[in-house]
Amino acid sequence: MYEKTRKDLLAMIELLENDDSRWSQFFQKALAAFDQGEYLRCSEIILSGSEGMGSLNDLVLGQTTDRGGKFQWKPGYEEMNNSYQELLSSLYAFAQGIRRAANK
């Protein structure tokens, strides 16, 4: 479980950095906690991003504008968003599992 979670965190950071998302720093903090063996802190960081407007749940990757300022999608945006949702679901599952274990 832990090896997969670390890989998911790294993949999420890369995905978000490639889309110039400020959320990459958020997951870098989660990874730092994870690498220090602070799994509960890591899970709290991940779950804190799911609250309120403008949260991880609202994020849509692959948006940009053309030279004239008109909205357009980046190439591969569907795959980007599918990967994002899969990684986010996996990381939420990890975080919720750690939280449940800590509350026992």
XYZ file of C-alpha atoms in Angstrom:
104
model
C 0.000 0.000 0.000
C 2.722 2.478 0.961
C 4.794 1.936 -2.179
C 1.742 2.566 -4.358
C 0.837 5.686 -2.388
C 4.324 7.129 -2.827
C 4.169 6.427 -6.572
C 0.721 8.063 -6.715
C 2.002 11.151 -4.902
C 4.920 11.459 -7.319
C 2.644 10.960 -10.329
C 0.199 13.559 -9.002
C 2.979 16.095 -8.484
C 4.279 15.536 -12.013
C 0.810 15.763 -13.525
C 0.046 19.010 -11.710
C 3.444 20.546 -12.484
C 2.894 19.815 -16.173
C -0.366 21.756 -15.979
C 1.177 24.663 -14.015
C -1.145 24.010 -11.102
C -0.462 25.506 -7.683
C -1.669 22.218 -6.235
C 1.661 20.535 -7.008
C 3.180 22.247 -3.957
C 0.311 20.924 -1.853
C 1.156 17.351 -2.824
C 4.864 18.013 -2.339
C 4.061 18.782 1.317
C 2.085 15.552 1.549
C 5.008 13.641 0.024
C 7.456 15.214 2.491
C 5.280 14.051 5.404
C 4.940 10.616 3.811
C 8.702 10.263 3.349
C 9.222 11.154 7.006
C 6.894 8.313 7.996
C 4.255 10.780 9.157
C 1.382 9.008 7.455
C -1.334 10.604 9.565
C 0.012 14.081 8.776
C 0.224 13.134 5.097
C -3.386 11.957 5.136
C -4.525 15.131 6.900
C -2.811 17.233 4.232
C -4.481 15.251 1.441
C -7.928 15.384 3.021
C -7.641 19.110 3.799
C -7.577 19.775 0.063
C -11.028 18.295 -0.388
C -12.909 20.930 1.577
C -14.813 23.918 0.248
C -14.973 25.758 -3.027
C -11.848 25.690 -5.154
C -10.843 22.361 -3.670
C -9.143 19.406 -5.304
C -12.595 18.109 -6.190
C -13.217 21.190 -8.345
C -9.941 21.099 -10.236
C -10.076 20.583 -14.005
C -6.774 20.228 -15.820
C -5.893 21.140 -19.370
C -7.497 24.563 -19.603
C -5.743 27.405 -21.382
C -6.390 30.369 -23.643
C -5.259 31.132 -27.152
C -3.352 34.289 -28.121
C -6.586 36.206 -28.281
C -7.583 35.199 -24.770
C -10.261 32.752 -25.892
C -10.654 29.589 -23.819
C -9.407 26.336 -25.269
C -8.432 22.877 -24.111
C -4.844 21.667 -24.133
C -4.117 18.548 -26.209
C -4.657 15.411 -24.136
C -6.852 17.135 -21.540
C -9.229 14.168 -21.260
C -6.412 11.754 -20.429
C -4.947 14.292 -17.992
C -8.233 14.583 -16.136
C -8.845 10.838 -16.107
C -5.381 10.277 -14.625
C -5.978 13.056 -12.116
C -9.266 11.546 -10.947
C -7.746 8.070 -10.607
C -4.797 9.366 -8.599
C -7.011 11.542 -6.429
C -9.338 8.615 -5.660
C -6.379 6.429 -4.733
C -4.854 9.104 -2.493
C -8.200 9.800 -0.821
C -8.590 6.072 -0.121
C -5.132 5.977 1.472
C -5.839 9.084 3.554
C -9.240 7.879 4.729
C -7.779 4.478 5.655
C -5.034 6.098 7.715
C -7.565 8.368 9.424
C -9.829 5.402 10.282
C -6.865 3.445 11.690
C -5.825 6.424 13.827
C -9.347 6.810 15.233
C -9.613 3.204 16.438
